[in-house]
Amino acid sequence: MYILENTKLKATIIGISLSVSLVLTSAVAGDNIGKKAVDGGVKYKIKDGKYTSYYVNTQEAKYNHGRLATKKEIAAWNVDVMPDGTGLPEFDTHKGEVVLGDDGKPKKAEGSVAKGNELYDSKCVMCHGDFGNGGKGYPGLVGGTVGSLKNQLMNPADDEPNMDPPKRSIGSYWPYASTLFWYIQDAMPFPHPKSLTNSETYAIVAYLLSVNEIQIDGKKLDDDYVLDRAKFLKIVMPNVNGFYPNVDTKKNPNQCNASKRW
């Protein structure tokens, strides 16, 4: 029987160990190229026993953090409404697509004050109170006047601390109704945001404008009044000019012509 000498045995074992080590290292390195970790992150290639981004060119790896949003997904989330009417929906939509009516045509987005009252009582009253007067811990949506915004809180130690504080509500403070539509559709009702259709949002907006005694094109909003995009664009809020400093002077009385800003 052939017996290895002690020196040859050591050399053989060392050689085999190095070979196995090199094979395993190359296999691990190859397995890590382009693969992702359990948490979805990128696994870096192993180089010289080091594997972080500090020792390799990260541009060589292909990253896959999610994917590009589809046009429908973008449309479903792109619900912001600008003061000039940009983004204000004309039709009902669902997941970014226009909803068709029974006649096969796009379903017009519109809502009445009466329908808005019904929706308010079922989805909003528990927080904002009856007729928008406010609930415990939640703001009131009606009341106040534009003129009252100039009132200053008085020191209780004053001789006559009886001036009413300013009350900011939809009717007295908000300069544009677009914010009202956008906020309701995007963030309300509180337990289930983004659940309202465009028509339901129009209806709730119509109701809130009604209880704030806002007129549209000189018309009062009674229960039968139906709000849609065309009528919405005619809304002029009482405090539309309240967010611009009044710099008019006798010599230049029209410096602050805020009505032409939009």
CSV table of C-alpha atoms in Angstrom, one decimal:
chain,number,residue,atom,x,y,z
A,1,MET,CA,0.0,0.0,0.0
A,2,TYR,CA,1.2,3.5,-0.9
A,3,ILE,CA,1.6,5.7,2.1
A,4,LEU,CA,2.0,9.5,1.8
A,5,GLU,CA,4.9,11.0,3.6
A,6,ASN,CA,4.0,13.5,6.2
A,7,THR,CA,5.2,16.5,4.1
A,8,LYS,CA,3.4,15.3,1.0
A,9,LEU,CA,0.2,14.7,3.1
A,10,LYS,CA,0.2,18.3,4.3
A,11,ALA,CA,0.8,19.7,0.9
A,12,THR,CA,-1.9,17.6,-0.6
A,13,ILE,CA,-4.5,18.6,2.1
A,14,ILE,CA,-3.5,22.3,1.7
A,15,GLY,CA,-3.9,22.0,-2.1
A,16,ILE,CA,-7.3,20.4,-1.9
A,17,SER,CA,-8.5,22.9,0.7
A,18,LEU,CA,-7.4,25.8,-1.6
A,19,SER,CA,-9.1,24.3,-4.6
A,20,VAL,CA,-12.4,23.7,-2.7
A,21,SER,CA,-12.2,27.3,-1.3
A,22,LEU,CA,-11.7,28.8,-4.7
A,23,VAL,CA,-14.6,26.8,-6.2
A,24,LEU,CA,-17.0,27.7,-3.4
A,25,THR,CA,-16.0,31.4,-3.6
A,26,SER,CA,-16.5,31.6,-7.3
A,27,ALA,CA,-19.9,29.8,-6.9
A,28,VAL,CA,-21.1,32.1,-4.3
A,29,ALA,CA,-20.0,35.2,-6.2
A,30,GLY,CA,-21.7,33.9,-9.3
A,31,ASP,CA,-24.9,33.2,-7.4
A,32,ASN,CA,-25.1,36.7,-6.1
A,33,ILE,CA,-24.9,38.5,-9.4
A,34,GLY,CA,-28.3,40.1,-10.2
A,35,LYS,CA,-30.1,38.3,-7.4
A,36,LYS,CA,-32.1,40.0,-4.7
A,37,ALA,CA,-32.1,39.6,-0.9
A,38,VAL,CA,-35.1,38.4,1.0
A,39,ASP,CA,-36.0,42.0,1.8
A,40,GLY,CA,-36.0,42.9,-1.9
A,41,GLY,CA,-32.6,44.7,-1.8
A,42,VAL,CA,-29.7,44.0,-4.2
A,43,LYS,CA,-27.1,41.3,-3.4
A,44,TYR,CA,-23.7,42.7,-4.3
A,45,LYS,CA,-21.0,40.6,-5.9
A,46,ILE,CA,-18.3,39.2,-3.6
A,47,LYS,CA,-14.9,40.5,-4.4
A,48,ASP,CA,-11.8,39.8,-2.4
A,49,GLY,CA,-14.1,38.5,0.3
A,50,LYS,CA,-15.9,41.8,0.5
A,51,TYR,CA,-19.5,42.3,-0.7
A,52,THR,CA,-20.8,45.8,0.1
A,53,SER,CA,-21.3,48.7,-2.3
A,54,TYR,CA,-17.9,50.2,-1.1
A,55,TYR,CA,-15.9,47.5,-2.9
A,56,VAL,CA,-17.9,47.0,-6.2
A,57,ASN,CA,-19.2,49.1,-9.0
A,58,THR,CA,-22.9,49.4,-8.1
A,59,GLN,CA,-23.7,50.5,-11.6
A,60,GLU,CA,-23.0,47.0,-12.8
A,61,ALA,CA,-25.9,45.6,-10.9
A,62,LYS,CA,-29.5,45.8,-12.2
A,63,TYR,CA,-31.8,47.3,-9.6
A,64,ASN,CA,-35.4,46.4,-9.3
A,65,HIS,CA,-37.0,48.6,-6.7
A,66,GLY,CA,-40.7,48.3,-7.6
A,67,ARG,CA,-41.9,49.2,-11.1
A,68,LEU,CA,-43.1,52.2,-13.2
A,69,ALA,CA,-46.7,53.1,-12.4
A,70,THR,CA,-49.2,52.5,-15.2
A,71,LYS,CA,-51.2,55.3,-16.8
A,72,LYS,CA,-54.4,54.0,-15.0
A,73,GLU,CA,-52.7,54.0,-11.7
A,74,ILE,CA,-51.4,57.5,-12.2
A,75,ALA,CA,-54.9,58.7,-13.3
A,76,ALA,CA,-56.4,57.1,-10.2
A,77,TRP,CA,-54.1,59.0,-7.9
A,78,ASN,CA,-53.9,62.2,-9.8
A,79,VAL,CA,-57.0,63.9,-8.2
A,80,ASP,CA,-55.6,67.3,-7.3
A,81,VAL,CA,-57.8,70.2,-8.3
A,82,MET,CA,-56.4,73.6,-9.0
A,83,PRO,CA,-58.1,77.0,-8.5
A,84,ASP,CA,-58.5,77.5,-12.2
A,85,GLY,CA,-60.4,74.2,-12.5
A,86,THR,CA,-57.5,72.0,-13.7
A,87,GLY,CA,-58.1,68.5,-12.6
A,88,LEU,CA,-61.8,69.0,-11.8
A,89,PRO,CA,-63.6,65.9,-13.1
A,90,GLU,CA,-66.3,66.1,-15.7
A,91,PHE,CA,-67.2,62.4,-15.5
A,92,ASP,CA,-67.3,59.7,-12.8
A,93,THR,CA,-64.2,57.5,-12.8
A,94,HIS,CA,-63.1,54.2,-11.2
A,95,LYS,CA,-59.5,53.2,-10.9
A,96,GLY,CA,-58.5,55.8,-13.4
A,97,GLU,CA,-61.0,54.9,-16.0
A,98,VAL,CA,-64.2,56.8,-17.0
A,99,VAL,CA,-67.4,55.1,-15.9
A,100,LEU,CA,-70.0,54.5,-18.5
A,101,GLY,CA,-73.7,54.9,-18.0
A,102,ASP,CA,-76.5,52.6,-19.0
A,103,ASP,CA,-76.5,54.3,-22.4
A,104,GLY,CA,-72.8,53.4,-22.9
A,105,LYS,CA,-71.7,57.0,-22.7
A,106,PRO,CA,-69.4,58.5,-20.1
A,107,LYS,CA,-71.4,59.1,-16.8
A,108,LYS,CA,-71.5,62.8,-16.0
A,109,ALA,CA,-70.2,63.7,-12.5
A,110,GLU,CA,-72.8,65.7,-10.7
A,111,GLY,CA,-74.5,65.9,-7.3
A,112,SER,CA,-77.4,67.7,-5.7
A,113,VAL,CA,-77.5,69.5,-2.4
A,114,ALA,CA,-80.1,67.0,-1.1
A,115,LYS,CA,-77.9,64.1,-2.0
A,116,GLY,CA,-75.0,65.9,-0.3
A,117,ASN,CA,-77.1,66.3,2.8
A,118,GLU,CA,-77.8,62.6,2.9
A,119,LEU,CA,-74.1,61.7,2.4
A,120,TYR,CA,-73.0,64.2,5.0
A,121,ASP,CA,-75.4,62.7,7.6
A,122,SER,CA,-74.1,59.2,6.9
A,123,LYS,CA,-70.4,59.9,6.5
A,124,CYS,CA,-69.5,63.3,8.0
A,125,VAL,CA,-71.8,64.3,10.8
A,126,MET,CA,-70.2,62.1,13.5
A,127,CYS,CA,-67.1,64.3,13.3
A,128,HIS,CA,-68.2,67.7,12.0
A,129,GLY,CA,-71.5,67.9,13.7
A,130,ASP,CA,-75.0,68.8,12.5
A,131,PHE,CA,-75.0,71.2,9.6
A,132,GLY,CA,-71.2,71.5,9.8
A,133,ASN,CA,-71.2,73.2,13.2
A,134,GLY,CA,-68.3,71.1,14.5
A,135,GLY,CA,-67.9,68.2,16.8
A,136,LYS,CA,-65.7,67.4,19.8
A,137,GLY,CA,-62.1,67.6,18.6
A,138,TYR,CA,-63.1,68.3,15.0
A,139,PRO,CA,-63.4,71.7,13.3
A,140,GLY,CA,-66.6,73.4,12.4
A,141,LEU,CA,-67.2,73.9,8.7
A,142,VAL,CA,-69.6,76.9,8.8
A,143,GLY,CA,-69.9,80.2,10.5
A,144,GLY,CA,-67.9,83.4,10.7
A,145,THR,CA,-67.6,86.2,8.2
A,146,VAL,CA,-64.8,87.7,6.1
A,147,GLY,CA,-65.0,90.8,8.2
A,148,SER,CA,-64.5,88.8,11.5
A,149,LEU,CA,-61.1,87.6,10.3
A,150,LYS,CA,-59.7,91.0,11.2
A,151,ASN,CA,-60.7,90.6,14.8
A,152,GLN,CA,-57.9,90.2,17.3
A,153,LEU,CA,-58.1,88.0,20.3
A,154,MET,CA,-58.3,90.3,23.3
A,155,ASN,CA,-56.4,90.0,26.6
A,156,PRO,CA,-58.8,88.7,29.3
A,157,ALA,CA,-57.4,91.3,31.6
A,158,ASP,CA,-58.6,94.1,29.4
A,159,ASP,CA,-61.5,96.2,30.7
A,160,GLU,CA,-63.7,95.1,27.8
A,161,PRO,CA,-62.5,91.8,26.5
A,162,ASN,CA,-65.7,91.1,24.6
A,163,MET,CA,-64.6,91.1,20.9
A,164,ASP,CA,-65.4,87.9,19.2
A,165,PRO,CA,-62.3,86.0,17.9
A,166,PRO,CA,-62.0,85.4,14.1
A,167,LYS,CA,-63.7,82.2,12.9
A,168,ARG,CA,-62.2,80.5,10.0
A,169,SER,CA,-64.5,78.2,8.1
A,170,ILE,CA,-65.2,77.2,4.5
A,171,GLY,CA,-67.4,80.2,3.9
A,172,SER,CA,-65.4,82.8,5.7
A,173,TYR,CA,-61.8,81.8,5.1
A,174,TRP,CA,-61.2,79.5,2.2
A,175,PRO,CA,-60.3,81.5,-1.0
A,176,TYR,CA,-61.1,78.7,-3.5
A,177,ALA,CA,-63.7,75.9,-3.6
A,178,SER,CA,-61.2,73.7,-5.5
A,179,THR,CA,-59.5,73.0,-2.1
A,180,LEU,CA,-62.8,71.8,-0.7
A,181,PHE,CA,-63.4,69.3,-3.6
A,182,TRP,CA,-59.8,68.1,-3.6
A,183,TYR,CA,-59.6,67.6,0.1
A,184,ILE,CA,-62.9,65.8,0.4
A,185,GLN,CA,-62.2,63.4,-2.4
A,186,ASP,CA,-58.6,62.7,-1.4
A,187,ALA,CA,-58.8,62.5,2.4
A,188,MET,CA,-62.5,62.0,3.4
A,189,PRO,CA,-64.4,60.5,5.0
A,190,PHE,CA,-61.8,60.0,7.7
A,191,PRO,CA,-62.3,56.2,8.3
A,192,HIS,CA,-62.4,55.5,4.5
A,193,PRO,CA,-60.6,58.1,2.4
A,194,LYS,CA,-60.8,58.0,-1.4
A,195,SER,CA,-64.0,56.0,-1.3
A,196,LEU,CA,-66.3,58.7,-2.7
A,197,THR,CA,-67.2,58.9,-6.3
A,198,ASN,CA,-66.8,62.2,-8.2
A,199,SER,CA,-70.6,62.6,-8.1
A,200,GLU,CA,-70.7,62.0,-4.4
A,201,THR,CA,-68.0,64.6,-3.9
A,202,TYR,CA,-69.8,67.2,-6.0
A,203,ALA,CA,-72.9,66.5,-3.8
A,204,ILE,CA,-71.1,67.0,-0.5
A,205,VAL,CA,-69.4,70.1,-1.8
A,206,ALA,CA,-72.8,71.5,-2.9
A,207,TYR,CA,-74.3,70.8,0.5
A,208,LEU,CA,-71.4,72.5,2.4
A,209,LEU,CA,-71.6,75.5,0.1
A,210,SER,CA,-75.3,75.6,0.8
A,211,VAL,CA,-75.0,75.7,4.6
A,212,ASN,CA,-72.3,78.3,4.2
A,213,GLU,CA,-74.8,80.4,2.2
A,214,ILE,CA,-72.5,80.6,-0.8
A,215,GLN,CA,-74.2,81.5,-4.0
A,216,ILE,CA,-73.2,80.4,-7.5
A,217,ASP,CA,-73.7,82.8,-10.3
A,218,GLY,CA,-76.2,84.7,-8.1
A,219,LYS,CA,-78.3,81.7,-7.3
A,220,LYS,CA,-78.9,80.2,-3.9
A,221,LEU,CA,-78.2,76.6,-3.5
A,222,ASP,CA,-81.5,74.9,-2.5
A,223,ASP,CA,-82.1,71.2,-2.1
A,224,ASP,CA,-82.7,70.7,-5.8
A,225,TYR,CA,-79.6,72.5,-6.9
A,226,VAL,CA,-77.2,70.2,-8.9
A,227,LEU,CA,-73.5,70.9,-9.0
A,228,ASP,CA,-71.3,69.8,-11.8
A,229,ARG,CA,-68.0,70.9,-13.3
A,230,ALA,CA,-69.5,73.8,-15.4
A,231,LYS,CA,-71.3,75.3,-12.4
A,232,PHE,CA,-68.3,74.7,-10.1
A,233,LEU,CA,-66.1,76.9,-12.3
A,234,LYS,CA,-68.4,79.8,-11.6
A,235,ILE,CA,-67.9,79.7,-7.8
A,236,VAL,CA,-66.4,82.8,-6.3
A,237,MET,CA,-65.6,82.4,-2.6
A,238,PRO,CA,-66.2,85.5,-0.3
A,239,ASN,CA,-62.5,85.5,0.8
A,240,VAL,CA,-61.0,85.1,-2.6
A,241,ASN,CA,-58.9,88.3,-2.2
A,242,GLY,CA,-58.1,87.7,1.4
A,243,PHE,CA,-54.7,86.1,1.0
A,244,TYR,CA,-53.1,89.1,-0.9
A,245,PRO,CA,-51.7,92.1,1.0
A,246,ASN,CA,-53.6,95.3,0.4
A,247,VAL,CA,-50.9,97.6,-0.9
A,248,ASP,CA,-53.3,100.0,-2.6
A,249,THR,CA,-52.6,103.7,-2.1
A,250,LYS,CA,-54.4,106.9,-3.2
A,251,LYS,CA,-51.8,107.4,-6.0
A,252,ASN,CA,-51.9,103.7,-7.1
A,253,PRO,CA,-55.4,102.4,-6.1
A,254,ASN,CA,-55.1,99.2,-8.2
A,255,GLN,CA,-51.8,97.7,-7.1
A,256,CYS,CA,-53.5,94.8,-5.5
A,257,ASN,CA,-55.8,93.7,-8.3
A,258,ALA,CA,-56.0,90.1,-7.0
A,259,SER,CA,-59.1,89.3,-9.0
A,260,LYS,CA,-57.0,89.0,-12.1
A,261,ARG,CA,-54.4,86.6,-10.7
A,262,TRP,CA,-56.5,83.6,-11.8
